[in-house]
Backbone as CSV, one residue per row, in Angstrom:
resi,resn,N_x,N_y,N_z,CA_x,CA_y,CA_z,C_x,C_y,C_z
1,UNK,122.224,107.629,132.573,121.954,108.243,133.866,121.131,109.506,133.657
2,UNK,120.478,109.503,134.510,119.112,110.971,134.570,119.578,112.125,134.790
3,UNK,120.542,111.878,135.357,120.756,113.666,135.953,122.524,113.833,135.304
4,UNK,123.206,112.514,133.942,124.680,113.295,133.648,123.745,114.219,132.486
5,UNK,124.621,115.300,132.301,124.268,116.119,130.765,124.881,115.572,129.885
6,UNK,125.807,114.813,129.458,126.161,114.190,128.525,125.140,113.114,127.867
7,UNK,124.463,112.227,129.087,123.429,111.571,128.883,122.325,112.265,128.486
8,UNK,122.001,113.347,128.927,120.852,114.694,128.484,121.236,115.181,126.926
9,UNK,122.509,115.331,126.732,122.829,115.617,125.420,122.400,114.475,124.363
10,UNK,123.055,113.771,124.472,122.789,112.414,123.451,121.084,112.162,123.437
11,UNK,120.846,112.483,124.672,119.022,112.133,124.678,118.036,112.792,123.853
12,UNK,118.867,114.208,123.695,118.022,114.955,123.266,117.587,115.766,123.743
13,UNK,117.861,115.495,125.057,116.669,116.761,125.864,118.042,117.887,126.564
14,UNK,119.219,118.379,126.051,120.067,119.623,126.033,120.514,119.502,124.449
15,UNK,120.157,120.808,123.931,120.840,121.011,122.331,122.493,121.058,122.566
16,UNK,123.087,120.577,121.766,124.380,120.598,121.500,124.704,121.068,120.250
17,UNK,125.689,121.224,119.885,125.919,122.056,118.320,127.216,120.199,117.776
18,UNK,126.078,119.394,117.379,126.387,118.208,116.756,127.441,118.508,115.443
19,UNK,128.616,117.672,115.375,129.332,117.549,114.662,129.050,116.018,113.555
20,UNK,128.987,114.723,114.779,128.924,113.182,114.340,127.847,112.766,115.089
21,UNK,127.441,111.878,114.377,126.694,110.694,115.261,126.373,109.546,114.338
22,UNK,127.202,108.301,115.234,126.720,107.391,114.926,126.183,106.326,115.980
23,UNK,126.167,104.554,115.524,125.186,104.053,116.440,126.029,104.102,117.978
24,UNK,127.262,104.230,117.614,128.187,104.331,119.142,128.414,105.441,119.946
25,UNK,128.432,106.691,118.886,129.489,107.753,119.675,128.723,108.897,118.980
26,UNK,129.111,110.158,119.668,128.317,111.359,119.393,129.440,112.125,119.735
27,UNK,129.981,113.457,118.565,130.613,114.313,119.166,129.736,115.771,118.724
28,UNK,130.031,116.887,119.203,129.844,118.019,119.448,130.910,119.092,120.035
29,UNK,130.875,120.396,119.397,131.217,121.402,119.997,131.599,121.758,121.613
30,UNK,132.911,122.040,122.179,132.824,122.277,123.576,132.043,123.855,123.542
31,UNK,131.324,123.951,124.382,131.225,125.139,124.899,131.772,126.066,125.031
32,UNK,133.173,125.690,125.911,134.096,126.440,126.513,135.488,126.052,125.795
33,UNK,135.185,126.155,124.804,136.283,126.580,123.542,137.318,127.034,124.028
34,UNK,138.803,125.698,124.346,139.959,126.481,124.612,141.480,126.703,123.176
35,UNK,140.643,126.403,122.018,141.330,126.306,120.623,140.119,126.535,119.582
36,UNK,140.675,126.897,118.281,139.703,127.314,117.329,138.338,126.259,116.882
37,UNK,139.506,125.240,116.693,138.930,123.876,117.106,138.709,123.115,118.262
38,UNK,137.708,123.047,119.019,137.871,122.153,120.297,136.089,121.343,120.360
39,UNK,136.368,119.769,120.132,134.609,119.193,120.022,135.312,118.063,121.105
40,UNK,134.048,117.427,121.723,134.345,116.323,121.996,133.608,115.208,121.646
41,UNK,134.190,114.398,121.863,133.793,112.831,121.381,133.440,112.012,122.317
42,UNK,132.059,111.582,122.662,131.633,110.781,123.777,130.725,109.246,123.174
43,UNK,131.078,108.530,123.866,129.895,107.487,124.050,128.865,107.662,124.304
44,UNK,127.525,107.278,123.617,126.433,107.332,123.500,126.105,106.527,124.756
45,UNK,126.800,105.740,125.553,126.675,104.747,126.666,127.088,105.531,128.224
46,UNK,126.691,105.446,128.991,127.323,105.873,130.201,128.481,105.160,130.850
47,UNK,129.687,105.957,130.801,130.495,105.225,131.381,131.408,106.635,132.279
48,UNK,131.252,106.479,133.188,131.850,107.545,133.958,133.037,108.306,134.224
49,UNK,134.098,107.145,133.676,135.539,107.679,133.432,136.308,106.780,132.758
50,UNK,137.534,107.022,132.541,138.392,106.036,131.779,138.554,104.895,132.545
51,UNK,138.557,105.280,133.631,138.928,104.137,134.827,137.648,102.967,134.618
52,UNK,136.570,103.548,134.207,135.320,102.360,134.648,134.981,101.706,133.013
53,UNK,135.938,101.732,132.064,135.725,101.036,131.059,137.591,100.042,130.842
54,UNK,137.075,99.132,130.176,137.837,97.941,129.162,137.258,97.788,128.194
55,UNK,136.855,98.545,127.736,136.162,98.572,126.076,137.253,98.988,125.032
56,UNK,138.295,98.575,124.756,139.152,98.718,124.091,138.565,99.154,122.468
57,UNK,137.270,98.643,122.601,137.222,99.190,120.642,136.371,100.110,120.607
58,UNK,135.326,100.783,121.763,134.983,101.650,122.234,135.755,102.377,122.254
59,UNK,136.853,102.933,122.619,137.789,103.842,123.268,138.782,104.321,122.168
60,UNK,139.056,103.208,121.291,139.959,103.190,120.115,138.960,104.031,118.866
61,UNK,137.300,103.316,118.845,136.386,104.409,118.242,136.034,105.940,118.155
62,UNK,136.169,106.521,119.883,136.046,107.530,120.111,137.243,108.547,119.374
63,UNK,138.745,108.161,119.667,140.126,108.165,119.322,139.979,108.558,117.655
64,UNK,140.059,107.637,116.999,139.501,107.476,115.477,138.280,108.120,114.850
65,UNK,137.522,108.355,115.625,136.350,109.629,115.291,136.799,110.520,115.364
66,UNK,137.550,111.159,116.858,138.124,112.782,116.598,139.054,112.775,115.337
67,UNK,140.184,111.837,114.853,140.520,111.743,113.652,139.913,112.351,112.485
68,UNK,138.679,111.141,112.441,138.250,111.769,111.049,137.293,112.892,110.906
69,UNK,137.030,113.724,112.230,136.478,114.894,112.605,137.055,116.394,112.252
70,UNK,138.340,115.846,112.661,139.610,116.757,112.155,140.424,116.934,111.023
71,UNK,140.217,116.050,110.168,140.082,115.721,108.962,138.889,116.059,108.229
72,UNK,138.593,116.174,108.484,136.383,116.884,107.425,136.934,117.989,107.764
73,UNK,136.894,118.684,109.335,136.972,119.903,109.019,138.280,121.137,108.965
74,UNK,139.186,120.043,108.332,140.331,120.767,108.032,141.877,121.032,108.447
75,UNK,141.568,120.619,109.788,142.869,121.368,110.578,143.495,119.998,110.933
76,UNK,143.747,118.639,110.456,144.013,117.557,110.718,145.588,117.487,110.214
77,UNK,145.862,118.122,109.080,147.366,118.005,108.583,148.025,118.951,109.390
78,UNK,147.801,120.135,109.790,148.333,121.263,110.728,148.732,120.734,112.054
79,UNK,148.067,119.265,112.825,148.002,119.047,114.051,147.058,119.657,115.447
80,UNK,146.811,118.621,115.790,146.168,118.436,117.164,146.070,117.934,118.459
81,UNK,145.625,118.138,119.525,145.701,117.422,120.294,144.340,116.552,120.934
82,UNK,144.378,115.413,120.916,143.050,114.435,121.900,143.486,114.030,123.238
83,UNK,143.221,114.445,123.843,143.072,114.440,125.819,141.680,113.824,126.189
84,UNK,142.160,112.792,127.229,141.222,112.330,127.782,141.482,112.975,129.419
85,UNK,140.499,113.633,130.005,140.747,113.581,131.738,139.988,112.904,132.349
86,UNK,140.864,112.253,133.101,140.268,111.241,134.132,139.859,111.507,135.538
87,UNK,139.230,111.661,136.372,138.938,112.090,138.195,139.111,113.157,138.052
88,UNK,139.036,113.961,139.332,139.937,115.227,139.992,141.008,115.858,139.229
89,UNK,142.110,115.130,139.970,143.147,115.693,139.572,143.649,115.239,137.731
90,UNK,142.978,114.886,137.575,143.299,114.894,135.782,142.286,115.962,135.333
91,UNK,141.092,116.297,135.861,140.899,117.816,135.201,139.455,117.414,134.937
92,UNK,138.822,116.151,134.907,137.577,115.902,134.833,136.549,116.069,135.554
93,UNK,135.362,117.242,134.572,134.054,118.069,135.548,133.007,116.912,135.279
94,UNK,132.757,116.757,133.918,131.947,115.689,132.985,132.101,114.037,133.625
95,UNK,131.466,113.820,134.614,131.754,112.268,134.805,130.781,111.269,133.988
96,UNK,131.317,111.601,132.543,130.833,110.708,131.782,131.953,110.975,130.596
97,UNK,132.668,109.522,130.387,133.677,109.400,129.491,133.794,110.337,128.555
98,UNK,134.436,111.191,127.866,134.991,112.396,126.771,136.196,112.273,126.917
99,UNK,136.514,112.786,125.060,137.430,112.942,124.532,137.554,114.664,123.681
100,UNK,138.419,115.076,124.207,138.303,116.177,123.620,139.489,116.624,122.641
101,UNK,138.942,116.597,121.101,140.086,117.214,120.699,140.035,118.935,120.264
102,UNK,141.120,119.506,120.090,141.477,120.862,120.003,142.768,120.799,119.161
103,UNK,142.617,122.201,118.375,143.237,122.099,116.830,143.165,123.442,116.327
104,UNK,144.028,123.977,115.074,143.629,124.854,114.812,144.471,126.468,115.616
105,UNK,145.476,125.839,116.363,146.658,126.954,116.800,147.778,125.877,117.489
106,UNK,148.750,126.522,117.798,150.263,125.787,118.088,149.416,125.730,119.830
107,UNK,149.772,124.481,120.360,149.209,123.632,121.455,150.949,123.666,122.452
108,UNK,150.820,124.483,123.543,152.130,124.428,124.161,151.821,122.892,125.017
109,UNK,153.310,122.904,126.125,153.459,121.662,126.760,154.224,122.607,127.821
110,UNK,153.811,121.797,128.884,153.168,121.090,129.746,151.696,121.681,129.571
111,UNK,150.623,121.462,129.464,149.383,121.700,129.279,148.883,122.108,130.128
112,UNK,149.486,122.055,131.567,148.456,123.039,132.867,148.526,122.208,133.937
């Protein structure tokens, strides 16, 4: 899509501070850093929310990338958390599928 930035990111045409990329998935740095560690993990594909995919090995990829993301850079035995938000009221601005993990300090509960 022309006008998501996620799609602008992966395109090339907004810099991101790149972590991965492969032929599926691309993660990067959040911006708005709410842990020492916080990147997310997106599909190189447009898919707008959790709701508008059944790509089960897609989704399980993204999952398994923040893994071994967090693992390279360290804070993977300490613990983390991967959140997906879905619509509105799950917290989603980005209507293009992300995974965000965050790491790297003690993660309270209920999350907000």
């Amino acid at each position: 899509m022309s006008s998501c930035l996620f799609c602008k990111i992966v395109a090339g045409d907004i810099p991101a501070d790149k972590i991965y990329e492969d032929e599926d998935v691309f993660a990067f740095h959040d911006i708005g850093k709410q842990a020492p560690h916080h990147f997310l993990v997106i599909p190189k594909i447009h898919i707008a929310s959790l709701n508008e995919t059944n790509d089960a090995a897609l989704v399980g990829k993204l999952t398994l990338t923040a893994s071994k993301i967090a693992k390279d850079l360290g804070f993977a035995d300490e613990g983390y958390r991967v959140v997906m938000n879905c619509n509105d009221h799950g917290g989603q601005t980005v209507y293009h599928l992300h995974l965000h993990c965050l790491g790297g300090r003690v993660l309270s509960w209920p999350p907000g």
